[in-house]
Tab-separated table of C-alpha atoms in Angstrom:
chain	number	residue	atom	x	y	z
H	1467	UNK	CA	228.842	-35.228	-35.992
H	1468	UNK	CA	231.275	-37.628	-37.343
H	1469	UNK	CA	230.733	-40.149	-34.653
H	1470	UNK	CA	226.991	-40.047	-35.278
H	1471	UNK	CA	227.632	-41.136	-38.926
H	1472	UNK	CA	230.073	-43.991	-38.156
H	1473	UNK	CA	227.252	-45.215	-35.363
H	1474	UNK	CA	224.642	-44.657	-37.780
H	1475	UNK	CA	226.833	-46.940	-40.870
H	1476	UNK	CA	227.140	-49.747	-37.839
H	1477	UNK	CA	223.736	-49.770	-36.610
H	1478	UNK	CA	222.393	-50.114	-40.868
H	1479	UNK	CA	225.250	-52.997	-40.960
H	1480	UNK	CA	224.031	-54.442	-38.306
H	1481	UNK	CA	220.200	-54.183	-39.082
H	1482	UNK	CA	221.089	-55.593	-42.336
H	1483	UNK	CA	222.808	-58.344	-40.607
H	1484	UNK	CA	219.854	-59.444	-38.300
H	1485	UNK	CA	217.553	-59.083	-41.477
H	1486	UNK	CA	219.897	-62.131	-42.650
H	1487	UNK	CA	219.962	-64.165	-39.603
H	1488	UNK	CA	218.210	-67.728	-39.779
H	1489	UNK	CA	214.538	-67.354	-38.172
H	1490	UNK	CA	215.360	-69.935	-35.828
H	1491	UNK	CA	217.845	-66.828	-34.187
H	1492	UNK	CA	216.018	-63.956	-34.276
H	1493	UNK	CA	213.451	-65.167	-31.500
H	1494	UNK	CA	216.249	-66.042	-28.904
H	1495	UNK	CA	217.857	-63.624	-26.626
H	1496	UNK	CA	221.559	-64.943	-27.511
H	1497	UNK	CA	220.628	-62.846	-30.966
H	1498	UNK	CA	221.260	-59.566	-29.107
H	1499	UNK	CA	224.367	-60.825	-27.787
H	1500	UNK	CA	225.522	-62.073	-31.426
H	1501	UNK	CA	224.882	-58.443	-32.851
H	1502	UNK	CA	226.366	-56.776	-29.618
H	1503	UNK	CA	229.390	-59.031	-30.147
H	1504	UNK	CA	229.696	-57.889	-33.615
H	1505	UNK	CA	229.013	-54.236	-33.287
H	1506	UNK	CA	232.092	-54.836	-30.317
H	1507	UNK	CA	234.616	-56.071	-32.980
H	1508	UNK	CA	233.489	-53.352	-35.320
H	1509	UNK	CA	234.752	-50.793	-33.300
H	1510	UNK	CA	237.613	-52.462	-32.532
H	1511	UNK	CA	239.114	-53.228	-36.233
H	1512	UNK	CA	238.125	-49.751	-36.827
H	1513	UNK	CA	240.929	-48.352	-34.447
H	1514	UNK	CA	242.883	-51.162	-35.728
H	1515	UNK	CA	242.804	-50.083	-39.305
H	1516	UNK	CA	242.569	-46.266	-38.355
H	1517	UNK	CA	245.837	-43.869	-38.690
H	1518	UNK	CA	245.286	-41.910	-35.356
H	1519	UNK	CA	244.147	-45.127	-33.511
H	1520	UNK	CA	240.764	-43.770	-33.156
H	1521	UNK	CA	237.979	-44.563	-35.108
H	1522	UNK	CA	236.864	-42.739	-38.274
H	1523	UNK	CA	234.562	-42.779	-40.811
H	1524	UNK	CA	236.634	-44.732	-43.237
H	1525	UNK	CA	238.553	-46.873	-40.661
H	1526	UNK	CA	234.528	-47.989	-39.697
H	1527	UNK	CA	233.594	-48.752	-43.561
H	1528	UNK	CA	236.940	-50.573	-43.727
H	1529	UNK	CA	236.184	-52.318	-40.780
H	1530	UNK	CA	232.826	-53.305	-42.280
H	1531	UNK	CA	233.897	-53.914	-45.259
H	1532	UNK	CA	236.725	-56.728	-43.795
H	1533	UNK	CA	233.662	-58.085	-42.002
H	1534	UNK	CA	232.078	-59.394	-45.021
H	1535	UNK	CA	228.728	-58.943	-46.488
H	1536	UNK	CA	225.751	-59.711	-44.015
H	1537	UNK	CA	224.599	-62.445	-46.007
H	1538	UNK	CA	227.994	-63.922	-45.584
H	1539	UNK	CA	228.484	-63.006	-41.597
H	1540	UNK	CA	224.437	-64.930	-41.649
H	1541	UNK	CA	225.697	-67.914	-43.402
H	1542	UNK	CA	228.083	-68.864	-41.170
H	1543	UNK	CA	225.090	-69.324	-38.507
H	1544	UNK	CA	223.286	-71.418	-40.768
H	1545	UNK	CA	226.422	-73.871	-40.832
H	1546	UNK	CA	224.773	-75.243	-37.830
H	1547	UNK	CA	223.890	-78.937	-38.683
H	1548	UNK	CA	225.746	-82.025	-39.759
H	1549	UNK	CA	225.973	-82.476	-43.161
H	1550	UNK	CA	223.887	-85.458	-44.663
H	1551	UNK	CA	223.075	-85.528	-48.303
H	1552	UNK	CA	220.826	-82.340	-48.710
H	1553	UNK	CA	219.415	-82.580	-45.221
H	1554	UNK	CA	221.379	-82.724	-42.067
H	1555	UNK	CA	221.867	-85.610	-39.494
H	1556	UNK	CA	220.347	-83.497	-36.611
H	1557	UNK	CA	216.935	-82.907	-38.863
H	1558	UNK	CA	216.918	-86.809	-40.271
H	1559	UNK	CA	214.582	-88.511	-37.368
H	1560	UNK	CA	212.381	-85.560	-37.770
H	1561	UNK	CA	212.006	-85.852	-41.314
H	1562	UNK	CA	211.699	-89.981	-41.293
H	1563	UNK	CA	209.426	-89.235	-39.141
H	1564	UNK	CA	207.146	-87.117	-40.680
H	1565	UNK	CA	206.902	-88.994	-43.892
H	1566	UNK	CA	205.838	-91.929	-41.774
H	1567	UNK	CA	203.168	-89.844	-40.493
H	1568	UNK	CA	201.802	-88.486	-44.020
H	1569	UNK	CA	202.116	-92.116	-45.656
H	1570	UNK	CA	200.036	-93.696	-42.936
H	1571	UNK	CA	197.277	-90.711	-43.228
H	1572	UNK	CA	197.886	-90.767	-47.163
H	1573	UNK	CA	197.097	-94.557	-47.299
H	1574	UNK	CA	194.404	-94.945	-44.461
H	1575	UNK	CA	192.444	-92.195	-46.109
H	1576	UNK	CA	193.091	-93.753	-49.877
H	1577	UNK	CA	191.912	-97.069	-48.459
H	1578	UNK	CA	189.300	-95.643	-46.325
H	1579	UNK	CA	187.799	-93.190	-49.786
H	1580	UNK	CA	187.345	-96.353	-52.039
H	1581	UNK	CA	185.947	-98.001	-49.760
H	1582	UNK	CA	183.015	-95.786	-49.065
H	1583	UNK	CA	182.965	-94.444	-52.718
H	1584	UNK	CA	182.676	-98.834	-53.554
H	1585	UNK	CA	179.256	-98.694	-51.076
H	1586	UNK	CA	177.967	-96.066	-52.106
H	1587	UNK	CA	177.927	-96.853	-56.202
H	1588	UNK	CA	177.814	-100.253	-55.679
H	1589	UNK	CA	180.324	-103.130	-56.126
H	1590	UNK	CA	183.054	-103.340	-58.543
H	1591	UNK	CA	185.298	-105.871	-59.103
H	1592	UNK	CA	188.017	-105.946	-56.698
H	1593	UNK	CA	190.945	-106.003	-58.726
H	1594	UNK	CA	189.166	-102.721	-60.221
H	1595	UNK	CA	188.890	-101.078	-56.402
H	1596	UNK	CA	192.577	-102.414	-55.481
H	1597	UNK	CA	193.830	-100.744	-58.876
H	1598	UNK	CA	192.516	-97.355	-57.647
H	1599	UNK	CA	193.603	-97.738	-54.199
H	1600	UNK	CA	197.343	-98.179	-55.458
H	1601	UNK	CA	196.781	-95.474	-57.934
H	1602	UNK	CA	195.654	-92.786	-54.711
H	1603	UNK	CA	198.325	-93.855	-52.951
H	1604	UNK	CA	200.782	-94.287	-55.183
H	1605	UNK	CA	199.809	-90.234	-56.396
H	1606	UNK	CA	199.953	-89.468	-52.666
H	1607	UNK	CA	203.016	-90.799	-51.762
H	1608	UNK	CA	205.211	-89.292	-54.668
H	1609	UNK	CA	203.662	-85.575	-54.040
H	1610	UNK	CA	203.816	-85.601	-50.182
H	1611	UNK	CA	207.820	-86.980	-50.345
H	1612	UNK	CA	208.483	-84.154	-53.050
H	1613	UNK	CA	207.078	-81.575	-50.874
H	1614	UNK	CA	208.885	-82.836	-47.264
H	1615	UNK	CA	211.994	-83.275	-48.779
H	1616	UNK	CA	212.287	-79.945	-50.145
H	1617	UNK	CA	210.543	-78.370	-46.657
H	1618	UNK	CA	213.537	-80.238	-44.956
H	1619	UNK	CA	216.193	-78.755	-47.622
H	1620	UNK	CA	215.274	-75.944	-46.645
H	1621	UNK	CA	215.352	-76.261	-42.993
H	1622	UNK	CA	218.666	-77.957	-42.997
H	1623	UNK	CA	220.130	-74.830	-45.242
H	1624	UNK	CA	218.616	-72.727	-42.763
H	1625	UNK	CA	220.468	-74.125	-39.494
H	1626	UNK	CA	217.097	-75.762	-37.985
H	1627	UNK	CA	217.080	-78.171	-35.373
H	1628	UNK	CA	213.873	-79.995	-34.222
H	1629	UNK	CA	214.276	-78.111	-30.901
H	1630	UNK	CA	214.096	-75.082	-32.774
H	1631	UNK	CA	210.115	-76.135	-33.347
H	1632	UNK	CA	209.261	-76.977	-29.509
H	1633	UNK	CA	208.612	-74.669	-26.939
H	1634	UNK	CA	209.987	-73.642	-23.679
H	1635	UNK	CA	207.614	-75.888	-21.814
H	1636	UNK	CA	208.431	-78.568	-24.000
H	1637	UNK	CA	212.424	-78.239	-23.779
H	1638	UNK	CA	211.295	-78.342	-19.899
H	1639	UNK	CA	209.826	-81.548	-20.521
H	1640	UNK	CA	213.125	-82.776	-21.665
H	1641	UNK	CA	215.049	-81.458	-19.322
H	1642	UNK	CA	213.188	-82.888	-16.644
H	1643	UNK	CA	212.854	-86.185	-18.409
H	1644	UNK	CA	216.991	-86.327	-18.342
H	1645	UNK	CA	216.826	-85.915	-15.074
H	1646	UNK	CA	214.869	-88.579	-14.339
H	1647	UNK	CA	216.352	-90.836	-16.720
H	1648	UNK	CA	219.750	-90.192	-15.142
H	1649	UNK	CA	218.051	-91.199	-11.562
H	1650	UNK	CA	216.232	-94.168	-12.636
H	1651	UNK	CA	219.209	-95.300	-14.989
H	1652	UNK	CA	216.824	-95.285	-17.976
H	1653	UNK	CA	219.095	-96.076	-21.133
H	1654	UNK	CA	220.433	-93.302	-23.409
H	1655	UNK	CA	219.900	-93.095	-27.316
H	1656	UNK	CA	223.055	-93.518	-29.241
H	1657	UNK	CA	222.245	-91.447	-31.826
H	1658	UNK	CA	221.142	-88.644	-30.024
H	1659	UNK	CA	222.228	-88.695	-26.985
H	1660	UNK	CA	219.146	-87.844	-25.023
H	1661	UNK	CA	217.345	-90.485	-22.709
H	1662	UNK	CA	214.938	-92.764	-24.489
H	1663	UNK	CA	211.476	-93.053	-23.618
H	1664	UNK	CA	209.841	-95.753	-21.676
H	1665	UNK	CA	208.910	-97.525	-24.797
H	1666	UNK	CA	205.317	-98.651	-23.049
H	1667	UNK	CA	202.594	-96.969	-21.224
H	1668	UNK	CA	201.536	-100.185	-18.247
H	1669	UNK	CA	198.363	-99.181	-17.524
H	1670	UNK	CA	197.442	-98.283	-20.604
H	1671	UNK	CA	197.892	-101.714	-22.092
H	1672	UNK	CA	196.681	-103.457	-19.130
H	1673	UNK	CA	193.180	-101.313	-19.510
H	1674	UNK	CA	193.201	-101.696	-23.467
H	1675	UNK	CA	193.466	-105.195	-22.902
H	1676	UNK	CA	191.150	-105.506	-20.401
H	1677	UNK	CA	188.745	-104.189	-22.991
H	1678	UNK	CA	189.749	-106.456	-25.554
H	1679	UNK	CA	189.697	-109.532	-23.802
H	1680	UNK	CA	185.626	-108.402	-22.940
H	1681	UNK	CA	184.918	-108.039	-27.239
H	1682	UNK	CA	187.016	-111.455	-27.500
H	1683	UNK	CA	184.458	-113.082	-24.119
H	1684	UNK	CA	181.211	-111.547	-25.896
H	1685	UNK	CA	182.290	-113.426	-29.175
H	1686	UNK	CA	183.320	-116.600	-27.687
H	1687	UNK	CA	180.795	-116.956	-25.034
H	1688	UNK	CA	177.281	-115.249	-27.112
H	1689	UNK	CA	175.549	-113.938	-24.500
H	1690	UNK	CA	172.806	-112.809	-27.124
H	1691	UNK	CA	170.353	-114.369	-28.854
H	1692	UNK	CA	171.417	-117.125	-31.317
H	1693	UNK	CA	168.409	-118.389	-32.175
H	1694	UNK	CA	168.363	-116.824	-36.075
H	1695	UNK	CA	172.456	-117.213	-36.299
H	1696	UNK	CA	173.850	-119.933	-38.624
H	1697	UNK	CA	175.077	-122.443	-36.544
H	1698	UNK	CA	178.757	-122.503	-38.654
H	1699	UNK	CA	178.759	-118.585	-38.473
H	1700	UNK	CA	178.328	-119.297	-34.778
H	1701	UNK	CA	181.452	-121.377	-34.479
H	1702	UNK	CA	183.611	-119.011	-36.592
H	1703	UNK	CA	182.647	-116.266	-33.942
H	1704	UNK	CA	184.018	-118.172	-31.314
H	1705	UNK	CA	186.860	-118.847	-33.059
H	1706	UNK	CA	187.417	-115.363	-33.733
H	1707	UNK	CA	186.630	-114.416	-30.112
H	1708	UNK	CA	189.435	-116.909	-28.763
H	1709	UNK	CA	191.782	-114.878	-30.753
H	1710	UNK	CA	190.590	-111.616	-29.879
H	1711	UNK	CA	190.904	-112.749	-26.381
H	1712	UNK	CA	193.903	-113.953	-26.452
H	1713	UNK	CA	195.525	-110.524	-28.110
H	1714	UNK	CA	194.020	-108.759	-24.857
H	1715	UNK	CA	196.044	-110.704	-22.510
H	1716	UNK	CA	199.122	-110.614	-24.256
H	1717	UNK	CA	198.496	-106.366	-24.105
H	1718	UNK	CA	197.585	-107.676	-20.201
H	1719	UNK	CA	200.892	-109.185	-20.122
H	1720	UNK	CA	203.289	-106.798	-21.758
H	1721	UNK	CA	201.304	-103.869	-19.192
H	1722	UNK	CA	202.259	-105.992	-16.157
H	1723	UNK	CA	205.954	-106.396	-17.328
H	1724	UNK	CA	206.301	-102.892	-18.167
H	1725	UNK	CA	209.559	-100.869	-19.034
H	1726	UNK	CA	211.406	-104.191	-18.338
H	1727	UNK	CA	212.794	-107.169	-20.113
H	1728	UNK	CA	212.430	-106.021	-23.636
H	1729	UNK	CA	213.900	-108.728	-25.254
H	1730	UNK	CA	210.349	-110.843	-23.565
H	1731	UNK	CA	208.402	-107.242	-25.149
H	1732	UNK	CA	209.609	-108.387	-28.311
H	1733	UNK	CA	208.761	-112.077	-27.945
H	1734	UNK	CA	205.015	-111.155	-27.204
H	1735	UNK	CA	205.154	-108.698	-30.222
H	1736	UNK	CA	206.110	-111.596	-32.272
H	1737	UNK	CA	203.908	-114.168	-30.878
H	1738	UNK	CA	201.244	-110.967	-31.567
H	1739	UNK	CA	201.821	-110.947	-34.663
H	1740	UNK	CA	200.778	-114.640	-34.997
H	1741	UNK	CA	197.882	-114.487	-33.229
H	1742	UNK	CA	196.211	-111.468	-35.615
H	1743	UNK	CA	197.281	-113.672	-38.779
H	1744	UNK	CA	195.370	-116.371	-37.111
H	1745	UNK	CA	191.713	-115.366	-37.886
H	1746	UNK	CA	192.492	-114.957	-41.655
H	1747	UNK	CA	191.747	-118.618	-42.852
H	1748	UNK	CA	188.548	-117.934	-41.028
H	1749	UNK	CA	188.039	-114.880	-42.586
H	1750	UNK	CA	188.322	-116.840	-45.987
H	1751	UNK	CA	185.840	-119.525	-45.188
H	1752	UNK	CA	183.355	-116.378	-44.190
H	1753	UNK	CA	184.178	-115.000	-47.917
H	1754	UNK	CA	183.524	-118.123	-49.391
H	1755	UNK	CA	180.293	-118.845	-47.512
H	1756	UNK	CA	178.263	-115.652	-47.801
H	1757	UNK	CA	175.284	-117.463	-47.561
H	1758	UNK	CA	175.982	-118.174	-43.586
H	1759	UNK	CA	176.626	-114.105	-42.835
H	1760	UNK	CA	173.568	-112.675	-41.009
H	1761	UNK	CA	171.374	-110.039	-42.319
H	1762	UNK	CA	168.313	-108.762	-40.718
H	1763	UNK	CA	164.766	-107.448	-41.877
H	1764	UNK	CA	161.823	-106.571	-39.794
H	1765	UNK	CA	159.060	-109.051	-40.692
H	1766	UNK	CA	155.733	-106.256	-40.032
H	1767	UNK	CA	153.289	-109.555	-40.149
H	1768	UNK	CA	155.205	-111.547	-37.239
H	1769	UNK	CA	156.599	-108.026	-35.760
H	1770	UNK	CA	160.026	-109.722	-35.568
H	1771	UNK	CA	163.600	-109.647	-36.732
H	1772	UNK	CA	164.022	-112.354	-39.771
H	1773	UNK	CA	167.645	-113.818	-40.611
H	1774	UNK	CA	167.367	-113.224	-44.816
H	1775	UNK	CA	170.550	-113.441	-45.252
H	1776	UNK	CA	173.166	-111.348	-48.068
H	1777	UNK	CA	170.985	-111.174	-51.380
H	1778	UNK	CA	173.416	-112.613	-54.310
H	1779	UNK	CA	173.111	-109.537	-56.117
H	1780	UNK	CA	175.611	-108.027	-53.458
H	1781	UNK	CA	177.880	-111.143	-52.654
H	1782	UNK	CA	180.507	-109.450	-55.163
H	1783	UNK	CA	180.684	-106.241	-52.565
H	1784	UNK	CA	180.582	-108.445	-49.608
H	1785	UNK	CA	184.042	-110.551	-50.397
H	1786	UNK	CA	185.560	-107.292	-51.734
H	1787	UNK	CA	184.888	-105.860	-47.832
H	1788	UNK	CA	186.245	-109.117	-46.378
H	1789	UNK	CA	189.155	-109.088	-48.656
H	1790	UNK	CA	189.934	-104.876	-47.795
H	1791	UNK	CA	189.417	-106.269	-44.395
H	1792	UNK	CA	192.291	-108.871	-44.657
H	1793	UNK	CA	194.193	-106.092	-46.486
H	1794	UNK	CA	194.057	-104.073	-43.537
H	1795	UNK	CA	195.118	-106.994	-41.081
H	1796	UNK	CA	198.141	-107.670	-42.544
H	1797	UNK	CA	199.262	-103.572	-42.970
H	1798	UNK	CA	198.319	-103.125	-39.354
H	1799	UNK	CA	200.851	-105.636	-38.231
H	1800	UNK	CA	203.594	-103.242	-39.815
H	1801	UNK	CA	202.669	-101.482	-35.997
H	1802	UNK	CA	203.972	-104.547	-33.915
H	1803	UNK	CA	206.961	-104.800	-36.221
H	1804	UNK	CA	208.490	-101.646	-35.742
H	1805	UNK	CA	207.727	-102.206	-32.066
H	1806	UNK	CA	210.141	-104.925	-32.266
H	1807	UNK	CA	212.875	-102.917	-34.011
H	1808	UNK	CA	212.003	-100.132	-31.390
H	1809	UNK	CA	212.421	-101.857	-28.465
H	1810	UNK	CA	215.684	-103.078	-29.950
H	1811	UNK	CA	217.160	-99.561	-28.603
H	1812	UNK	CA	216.390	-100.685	-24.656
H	1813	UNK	CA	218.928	-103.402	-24.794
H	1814	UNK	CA	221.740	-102.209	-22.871
């Protein structure tokens, strides 16, 4: 009877214990073994501590109670991580990460809101819409970083890694991706430790460029009617085309070089960048010059398209769309600078 009891006080212990254990734990097998472990050296400090060298019902609540409390034997699985401010080193890129993800969404869909809200109930003054746009995102930002941060507390208090969040086809993935990093002598992260990425995708930039070189030929060379087109508005289109083209074969370029020479990667990124600030002068003669900007009306006496241009009443709401439009040029190129900075990693 009385070593029903003492397995009875263990097997509470020990279901208090697992109630304690980090979630990350409880789904893995080595949890049995931790628990089987510690039911193991139970028994064992309770013929330690025990008089006749066998285990009794006090020796086993001594034994217990030397233990610790299960909140305390759980803690010491949580220690898992490397301490950095509240949230550890291990869950840091993850978190970065993440916040870059909700800023983008946060100010793409502040930018993208106004916007449509601006067409819809007509044109305000720009300063007016940009006020509001900083306002959203400003908002945004603030409550989305509050919210991460403490997610991330958490999770770093817990013992989380990002592994903990993938499955077992992904860790596959990773494992098979080392493997092939160690035959093809791919170079390894210094932070982590774990093989990097090819940092490009070759035929996917040589088809995306392929596609934008055709937009930048359709622009430059007007295979359409241009009959009704303002003959300046016509120029600027070419211009605009040459640039456009030109992007596409750098992509062309960078596909063809692939996971090579990054140092010429980050040349083209820069040169890139250069090329999409290019078209904004343009885009300021176009603001200036709404009069040249096409706009279309079906003439029911000739049974024809007629050229009737932007009314004045809406030239307001046409520069603030050029001017969100050279907003959004200059944010985008944020994506070929941290391409540069990435690719920095590949120089071994």
């Amino acid at each position: 009877m009385s070593e029903k009891i003492m397995e009875k006080t263990i097997k509470e212990y020990l279901k208090e214990v697992k109630a304690k254990l980090p979630d990350w734990l409880k789904d893995k097998k080595e949890h049995k073994d931790i628990l089987a472990e510690l039911e193991e050296h139970i028994w064992s400090k309770a013929e330690e501590l025990s008089e006749t060298g066998h285990p009794t019902e006090s020796s086993v609540k001594l034994a217990i109670t030397h233990m610790g409390a299960p909140k305390s034997i759980a803690k010491e699985y949580k220690r898992r991580g490397t301490p950095k401010v509240f949230i550890t080193e291990e869950m840091w890129p993850l978190y970065t990460k993440v916040l870059m993800i909700v800023f983008s969404v946060i100010v793409a869909i502040s930018i993208a809101t106004q916007i449509v809200f601006n067409l819809i109930l007509g044109g305000e003054p720009f300063i007016e819409v940009l006020g509001s746009i900083i306002t959203g995102i400003q908002g945004g930002l603030v409550i989305s970083f509050v919210i991460i941060s403490i997610i991330f507390v958490v999770l770093s208090m817990e013992g989380y890694f990002p592994e903990d969040f993938k499955s077992k086809k992904d860790l596959a993935k990773e494992k098979l991706l080392a493997e092939t990093a160690e035959e093809e002598g791919w170079p390894i992260s210094q932070k982590t430790g774990k093989p990097l990425k090819p940092f490009i995708k070759p035929i996917g930039e040589i088809i995306g460029g392929g596609i934008v070189i055709l937009i930048g030929c359709l622009f430059l060379f007007q295979p359409f009617p241009t009959d009704l087109l303002d003959v300046q508005f016509l120029i600027l289109l070419r211009f605009f085309g040459a640039f456009i083209a030109t992007e596409g074969a750098l992509d062309i370029t960078r596909g063809i070089i692939g996971n090579r020479q990054p140092s010429t990667h980050q040349l083209i990124h820069i040169i890139t960048i250069v090329v999409k600030l290019a078209p904004i002068p343009l885009m300021l003669i176009l603001m200036n010059q709404p009069k040249i900007f096409p706009f279309f009306n079906w003439d029911e006496v000739t049974e024809t398209f007629v050229n009737i241009g932007i009314a004045p009443a809406f030239y307001d709401l046409y520069r603030n769309i050029i001017v969100l439009i050279i907003v959004g040029s200059v944010l985008f190129l944020a994506e070929d600078m941290y391409k540069i900075f990435k690719i920095q990693k590949y120089k071994v």
